[in-house]
mmCIF file of C-alpha atoms and ligand atoms in Angstrom:
data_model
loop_
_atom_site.group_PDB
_atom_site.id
_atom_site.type_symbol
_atom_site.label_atom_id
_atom_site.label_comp_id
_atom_site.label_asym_id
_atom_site.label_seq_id
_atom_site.Cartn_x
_atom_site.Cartn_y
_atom_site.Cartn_z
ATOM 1 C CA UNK C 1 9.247 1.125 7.507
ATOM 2 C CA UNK C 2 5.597 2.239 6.726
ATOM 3 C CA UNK C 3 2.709 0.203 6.606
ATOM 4 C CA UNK C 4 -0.453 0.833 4.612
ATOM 5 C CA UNK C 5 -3.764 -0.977 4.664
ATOM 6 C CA UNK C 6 -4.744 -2.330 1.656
ATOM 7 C CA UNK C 7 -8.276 -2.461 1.659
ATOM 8 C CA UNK C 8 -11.270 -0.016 1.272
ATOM 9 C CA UNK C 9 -13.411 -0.933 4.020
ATOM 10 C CA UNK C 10 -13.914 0.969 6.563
ATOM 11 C CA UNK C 11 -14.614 -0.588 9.340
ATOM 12 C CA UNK C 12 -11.178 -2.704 8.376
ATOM 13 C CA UNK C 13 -9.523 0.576 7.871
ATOM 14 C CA UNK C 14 -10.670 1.429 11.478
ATOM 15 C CA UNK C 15 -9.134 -1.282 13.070
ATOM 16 C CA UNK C 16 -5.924 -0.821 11.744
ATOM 17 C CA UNK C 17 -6.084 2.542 12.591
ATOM 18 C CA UNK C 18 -7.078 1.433 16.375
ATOM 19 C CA UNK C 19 -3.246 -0.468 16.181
ATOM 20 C CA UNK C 20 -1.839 2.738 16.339
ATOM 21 C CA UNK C 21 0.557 1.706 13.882
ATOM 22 C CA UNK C 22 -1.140 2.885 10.674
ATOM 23 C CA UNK C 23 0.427 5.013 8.210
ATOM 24 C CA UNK C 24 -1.742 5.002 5.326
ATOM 25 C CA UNK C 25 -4.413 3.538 3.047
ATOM 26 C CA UNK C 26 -4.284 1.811 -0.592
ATOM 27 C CA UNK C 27 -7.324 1.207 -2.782
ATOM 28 C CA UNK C 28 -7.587 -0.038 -6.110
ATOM 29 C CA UNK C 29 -10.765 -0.066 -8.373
ATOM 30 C CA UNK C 30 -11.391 -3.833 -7.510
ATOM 31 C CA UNK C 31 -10.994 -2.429 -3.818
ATOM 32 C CA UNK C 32 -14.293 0.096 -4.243
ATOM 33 C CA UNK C 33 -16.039 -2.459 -6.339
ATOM 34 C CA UNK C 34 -15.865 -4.730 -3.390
ATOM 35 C CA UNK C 35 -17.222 -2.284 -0.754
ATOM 36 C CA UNK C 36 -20.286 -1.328 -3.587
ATOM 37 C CA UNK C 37 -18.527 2.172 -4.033
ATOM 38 C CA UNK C 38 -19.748 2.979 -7.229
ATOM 39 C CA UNK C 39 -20.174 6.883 -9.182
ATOM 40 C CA UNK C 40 -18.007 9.094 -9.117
ATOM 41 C CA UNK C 41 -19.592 11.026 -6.274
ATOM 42 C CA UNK C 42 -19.870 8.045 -4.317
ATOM 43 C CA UNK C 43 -16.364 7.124 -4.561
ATOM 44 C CA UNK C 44 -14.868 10.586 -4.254
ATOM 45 C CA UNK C 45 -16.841 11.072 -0.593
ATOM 46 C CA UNK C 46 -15.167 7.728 0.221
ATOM 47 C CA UNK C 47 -11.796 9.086 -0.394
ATOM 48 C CA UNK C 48 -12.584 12.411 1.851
ATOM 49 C CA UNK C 49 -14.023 9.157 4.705
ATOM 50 C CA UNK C 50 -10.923 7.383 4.385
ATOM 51 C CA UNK C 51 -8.624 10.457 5.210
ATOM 52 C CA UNK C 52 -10.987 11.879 7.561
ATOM 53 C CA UNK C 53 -9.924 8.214 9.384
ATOM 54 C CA UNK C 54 -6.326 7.951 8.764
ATOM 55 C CA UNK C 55 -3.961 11.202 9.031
ATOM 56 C CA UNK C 56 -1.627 9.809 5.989
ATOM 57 C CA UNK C 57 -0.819 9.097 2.442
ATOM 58 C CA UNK C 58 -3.891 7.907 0.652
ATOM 59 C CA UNK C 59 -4.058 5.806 -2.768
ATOM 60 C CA UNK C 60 -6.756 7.067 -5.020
ATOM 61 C CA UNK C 61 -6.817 5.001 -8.823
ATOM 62 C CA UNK C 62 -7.587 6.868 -11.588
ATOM 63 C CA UNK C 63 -9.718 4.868 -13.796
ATOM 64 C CA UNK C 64 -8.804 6.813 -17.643
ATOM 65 C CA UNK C 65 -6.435 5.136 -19.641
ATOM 66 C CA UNK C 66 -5.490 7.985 -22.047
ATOM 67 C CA UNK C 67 -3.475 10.485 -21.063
ATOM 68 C CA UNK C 68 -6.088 13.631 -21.106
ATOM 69 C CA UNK C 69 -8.293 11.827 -19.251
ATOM 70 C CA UNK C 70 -5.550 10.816 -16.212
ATOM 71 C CA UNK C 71 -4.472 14.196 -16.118
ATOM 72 C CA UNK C 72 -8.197 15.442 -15.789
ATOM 73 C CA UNK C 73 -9.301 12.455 -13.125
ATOM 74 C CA UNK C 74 -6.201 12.924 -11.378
ATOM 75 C CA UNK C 75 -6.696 16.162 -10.700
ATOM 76 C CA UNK C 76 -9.788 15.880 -9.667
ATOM 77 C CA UNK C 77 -8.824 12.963 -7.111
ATOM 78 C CA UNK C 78 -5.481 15.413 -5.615
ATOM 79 C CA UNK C 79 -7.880 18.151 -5.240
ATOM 80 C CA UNK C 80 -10.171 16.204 -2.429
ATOM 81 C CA UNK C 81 -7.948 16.455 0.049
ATOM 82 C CA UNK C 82 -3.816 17.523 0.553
ATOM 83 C CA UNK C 83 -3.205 13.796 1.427
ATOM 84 C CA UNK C 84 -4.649 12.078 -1.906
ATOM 85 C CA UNK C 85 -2.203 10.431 -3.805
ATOM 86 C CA UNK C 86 -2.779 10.041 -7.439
ATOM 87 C CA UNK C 87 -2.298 5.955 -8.288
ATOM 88 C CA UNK C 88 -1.497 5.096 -12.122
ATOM 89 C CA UNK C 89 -0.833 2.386 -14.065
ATOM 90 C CA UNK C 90 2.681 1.651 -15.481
ATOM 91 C CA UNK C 91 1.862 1.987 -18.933
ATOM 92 C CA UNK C 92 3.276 4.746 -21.357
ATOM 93 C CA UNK C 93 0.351 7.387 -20.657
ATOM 94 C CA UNK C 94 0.571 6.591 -16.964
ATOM 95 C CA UNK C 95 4.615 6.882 -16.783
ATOM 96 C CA UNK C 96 3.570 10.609 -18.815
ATOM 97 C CA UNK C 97 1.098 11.458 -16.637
ATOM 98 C CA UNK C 98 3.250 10.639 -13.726
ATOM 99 C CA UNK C 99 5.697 13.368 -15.297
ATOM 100 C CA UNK C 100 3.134 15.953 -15.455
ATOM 101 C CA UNK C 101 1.595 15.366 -11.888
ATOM 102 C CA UNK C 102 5.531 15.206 -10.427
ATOM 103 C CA UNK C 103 5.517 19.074 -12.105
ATOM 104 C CA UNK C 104 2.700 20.126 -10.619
ATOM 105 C CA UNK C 105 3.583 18.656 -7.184
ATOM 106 C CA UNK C 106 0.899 16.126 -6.867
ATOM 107 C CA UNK C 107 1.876 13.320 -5.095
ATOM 108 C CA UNK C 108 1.698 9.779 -7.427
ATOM 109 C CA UNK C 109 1.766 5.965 -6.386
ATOM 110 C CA UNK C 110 2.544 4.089 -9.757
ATOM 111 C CA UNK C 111 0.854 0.771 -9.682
ATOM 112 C CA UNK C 112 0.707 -2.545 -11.559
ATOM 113 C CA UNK C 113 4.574 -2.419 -10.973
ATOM 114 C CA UNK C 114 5.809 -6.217 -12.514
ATOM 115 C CA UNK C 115 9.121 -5.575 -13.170
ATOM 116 C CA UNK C 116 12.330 -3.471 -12.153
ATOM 117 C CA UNK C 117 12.436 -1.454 -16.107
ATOM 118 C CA UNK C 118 8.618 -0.225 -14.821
ATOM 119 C CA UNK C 119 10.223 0.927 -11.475
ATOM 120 C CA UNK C 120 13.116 2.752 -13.478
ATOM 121 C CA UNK C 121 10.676 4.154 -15.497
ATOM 122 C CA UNK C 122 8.359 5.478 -12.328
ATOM 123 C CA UNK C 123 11.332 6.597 -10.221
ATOM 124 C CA UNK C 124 12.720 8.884 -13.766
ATOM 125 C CA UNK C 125 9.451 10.418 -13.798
ATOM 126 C CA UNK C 126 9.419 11.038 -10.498
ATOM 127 C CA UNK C 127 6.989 9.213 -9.021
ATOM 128 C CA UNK C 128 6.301 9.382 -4.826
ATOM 129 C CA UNK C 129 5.577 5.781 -4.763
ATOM 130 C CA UNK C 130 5.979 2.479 -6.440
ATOM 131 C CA UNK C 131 3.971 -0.344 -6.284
ATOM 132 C CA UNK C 132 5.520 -3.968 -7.016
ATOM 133 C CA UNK C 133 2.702 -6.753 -6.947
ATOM 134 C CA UNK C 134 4.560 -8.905 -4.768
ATOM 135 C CA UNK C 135 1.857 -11.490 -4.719
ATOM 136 C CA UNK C 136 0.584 -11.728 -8.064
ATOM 137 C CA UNK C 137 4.482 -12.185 -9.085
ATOM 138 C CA UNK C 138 4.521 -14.767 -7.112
ATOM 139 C CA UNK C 139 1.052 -15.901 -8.629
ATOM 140 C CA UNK C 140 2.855 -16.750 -11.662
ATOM 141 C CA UNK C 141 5.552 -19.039 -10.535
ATOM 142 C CA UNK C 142 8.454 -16.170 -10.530
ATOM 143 C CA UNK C 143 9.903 -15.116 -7.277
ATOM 144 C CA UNK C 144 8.160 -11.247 -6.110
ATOM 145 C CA UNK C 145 10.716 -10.766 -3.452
ATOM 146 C CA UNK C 146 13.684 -11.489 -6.051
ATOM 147 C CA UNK C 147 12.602 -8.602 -8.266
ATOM 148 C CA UNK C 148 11.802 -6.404 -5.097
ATOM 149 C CA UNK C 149 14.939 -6.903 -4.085
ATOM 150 C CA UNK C 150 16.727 -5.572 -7.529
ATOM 151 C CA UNK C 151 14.283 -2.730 -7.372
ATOM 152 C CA UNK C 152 15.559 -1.776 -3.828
ATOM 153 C CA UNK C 153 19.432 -2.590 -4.795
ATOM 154 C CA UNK C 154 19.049 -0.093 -8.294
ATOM 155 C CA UNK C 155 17.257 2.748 -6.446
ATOM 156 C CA UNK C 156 19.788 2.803 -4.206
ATOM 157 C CA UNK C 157 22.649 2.972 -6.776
ATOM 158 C CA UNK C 158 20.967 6.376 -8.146
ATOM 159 C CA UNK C 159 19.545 7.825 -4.527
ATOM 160 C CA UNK C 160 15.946 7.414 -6.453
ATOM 161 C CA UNK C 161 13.493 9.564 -4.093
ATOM 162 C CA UNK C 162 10.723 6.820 -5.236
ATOM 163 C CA UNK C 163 9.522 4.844 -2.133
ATOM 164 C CA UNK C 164 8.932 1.313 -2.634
ATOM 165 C CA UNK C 165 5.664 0.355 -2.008
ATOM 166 C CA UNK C 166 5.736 -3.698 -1.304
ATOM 167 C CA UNK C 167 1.933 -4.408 -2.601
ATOM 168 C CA UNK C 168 -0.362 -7.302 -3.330
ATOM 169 C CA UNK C 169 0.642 -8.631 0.099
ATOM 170 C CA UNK C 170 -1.035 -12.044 0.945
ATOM 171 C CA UNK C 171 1.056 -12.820 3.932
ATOM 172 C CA UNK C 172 3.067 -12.590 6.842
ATOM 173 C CA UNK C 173 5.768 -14.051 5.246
ATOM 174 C CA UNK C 174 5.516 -11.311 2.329
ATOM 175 C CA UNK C 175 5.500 -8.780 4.626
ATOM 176 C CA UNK C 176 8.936 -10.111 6.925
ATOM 177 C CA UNK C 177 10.905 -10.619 3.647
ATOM 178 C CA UNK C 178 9.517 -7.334 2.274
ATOM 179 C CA UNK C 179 11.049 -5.137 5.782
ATOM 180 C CA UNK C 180 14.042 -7.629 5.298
ATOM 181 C CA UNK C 181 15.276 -6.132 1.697
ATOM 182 C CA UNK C 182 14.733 -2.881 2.592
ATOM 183 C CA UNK C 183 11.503 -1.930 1.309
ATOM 184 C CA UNK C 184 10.055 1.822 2.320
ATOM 185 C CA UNK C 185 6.313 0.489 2.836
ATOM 186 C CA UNK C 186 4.395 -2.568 3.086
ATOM 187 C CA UNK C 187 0.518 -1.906 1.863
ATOM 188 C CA UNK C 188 -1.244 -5.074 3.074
ATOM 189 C CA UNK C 189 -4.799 -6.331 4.004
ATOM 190 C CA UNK C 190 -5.964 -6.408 7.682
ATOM 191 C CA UNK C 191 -5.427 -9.987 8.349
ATOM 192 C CA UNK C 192 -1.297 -10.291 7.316
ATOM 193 C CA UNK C 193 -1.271 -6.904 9.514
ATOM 194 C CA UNK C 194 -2.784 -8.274 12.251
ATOM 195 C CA UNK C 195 -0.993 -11.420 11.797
ATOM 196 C CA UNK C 196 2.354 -9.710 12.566
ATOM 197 C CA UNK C 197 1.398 -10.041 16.322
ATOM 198 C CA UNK C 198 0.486 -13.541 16.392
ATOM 199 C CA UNK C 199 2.997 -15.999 18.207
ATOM 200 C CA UNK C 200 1.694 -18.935 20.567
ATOM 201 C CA UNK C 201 4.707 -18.752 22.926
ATOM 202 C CA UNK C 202 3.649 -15.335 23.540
ATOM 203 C CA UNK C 203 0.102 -16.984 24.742
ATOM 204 C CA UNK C 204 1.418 -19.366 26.466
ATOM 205 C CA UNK C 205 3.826 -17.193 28.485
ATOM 206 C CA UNK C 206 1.503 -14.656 29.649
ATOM 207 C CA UNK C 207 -1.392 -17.226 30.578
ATOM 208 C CA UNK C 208 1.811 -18.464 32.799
ATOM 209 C CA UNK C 209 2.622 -15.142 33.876
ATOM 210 C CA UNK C 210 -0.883 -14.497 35.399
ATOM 211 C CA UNK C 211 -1.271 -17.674 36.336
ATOM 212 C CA UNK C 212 1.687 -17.720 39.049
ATOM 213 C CA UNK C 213 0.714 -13.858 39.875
ATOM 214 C CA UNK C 214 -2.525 -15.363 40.932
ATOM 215 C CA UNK C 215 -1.055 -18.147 42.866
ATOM 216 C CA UNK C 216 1.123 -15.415 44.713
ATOM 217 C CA UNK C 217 -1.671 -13.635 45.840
ATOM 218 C CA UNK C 218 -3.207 -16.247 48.324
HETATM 219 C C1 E4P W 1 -2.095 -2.142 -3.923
HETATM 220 O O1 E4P W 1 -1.870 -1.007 -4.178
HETATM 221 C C2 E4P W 1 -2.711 -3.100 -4.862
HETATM 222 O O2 E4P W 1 -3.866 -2.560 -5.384
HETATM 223 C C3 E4P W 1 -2.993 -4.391 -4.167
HETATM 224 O O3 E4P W 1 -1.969 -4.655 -3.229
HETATM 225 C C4 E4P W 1 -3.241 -5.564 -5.083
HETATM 226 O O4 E4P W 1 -3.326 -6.718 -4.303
HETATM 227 P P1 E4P W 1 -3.913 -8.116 -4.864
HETATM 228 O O5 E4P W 1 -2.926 -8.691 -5.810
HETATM 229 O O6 E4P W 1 -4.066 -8.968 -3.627
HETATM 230 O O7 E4P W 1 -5.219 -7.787 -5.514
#
């Protein structure tokens, strides 16, 4: 199992890092808005700081809608550095684009993923990623982890070289059930990461541990 920061801060991105347990980074357009990336210049040197940061796979949106213009922006984005990957939208144009960047060996992440017919779709065009919005599924009063769960069970009936990317991660608990069906990656912000280590018998144990090591040394 992978795990991916979902944020494009980077101090945040440092930390993780610092766990020694990071394996890449996700951003979306909200993402950059957030950290006052704006212009293309801008937001293109952020990429190259991000990967200069983490040695792995690194989600870079393209912002185009039509076709030309993915092809063109996503392009652009692969050609910053080898470890850019190229995230699009799972609408027609994107699932085309995907197509055309799977040709040319540039690496996609296909995002916006609500349902398993999109992740058919993404794996078919041979997508390196896909990105099922755990979170905002479950945002809407349907279960995310049900229809995670079919994706993983269909794209292993056809040996689909997609990896599932378990996104829009707001907890813990999203991230436990997500490594319990299988999932390939977990992208998730700093806190649920961090979160992962938290347990107060753990605390409790090793202030007892010292505590009687102490005692022994008088
Ligand atoms: C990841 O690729 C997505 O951009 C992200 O996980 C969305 O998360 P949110 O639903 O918390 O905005």
């Amino acid at each position: 199992m992978k795990f991916f920061i979902d944020t494009a801060n980077i101090e945040e991105i440092k930390e993780a890092e610092a766990m020694g347990i990071l394996d890449g980074v996700t951003t979306n357009p909200s993402l950059m808005a957030k950290e006052g990336i704006t212009g293309e210049e801008n937001v293109n040197k952020h990429y190259q700081d991000i990967c200069k940061i983490v040695d792995g796979h690194i989600s870079a949106e393209v912002i185009a809608t039509d076709l030309e213009g993915m092809l063109k922006e996503g392009k652009k984005l692969a050609s910053l550095h080898p470890n850019i990957v190229v995230k699009v939208p799972a609408t027609a144009n994107g699932i085309k684009a995907i197509k055309k960047f799977s040709a040319e060996g540039i690496k996609t992440n296909c995002t916006l993923v609500f349902s398993t017919g999109q992740a058919i779709l993404a794996a078919k065009a041979g997508a390196t990623y896909v990105s099922p919005f755990i979170g905002r599924i479950d945002d809407m009063n349907y279960d995310g982890l049900e229809i995670i769960e079919q994706m993983v069970q269909v794209y292993a009936n056809y040996n689909f070289d997609t990896e599932i990317l378990g996104a829009s991660i707001r907890n813990v608990k999203h991230i436990i059930e997500c490594a319990e069906v299988g999932v390939d990656v977990v992208t998730s912000p700093l806190k649920p990461l961090k979160g992962l280590l938290n347990h107060p018998l753990t605390d409790i144990g090793l202030e007892k541990f010292l505590a009687d090591h102490k005692k022994a040394q008088k």
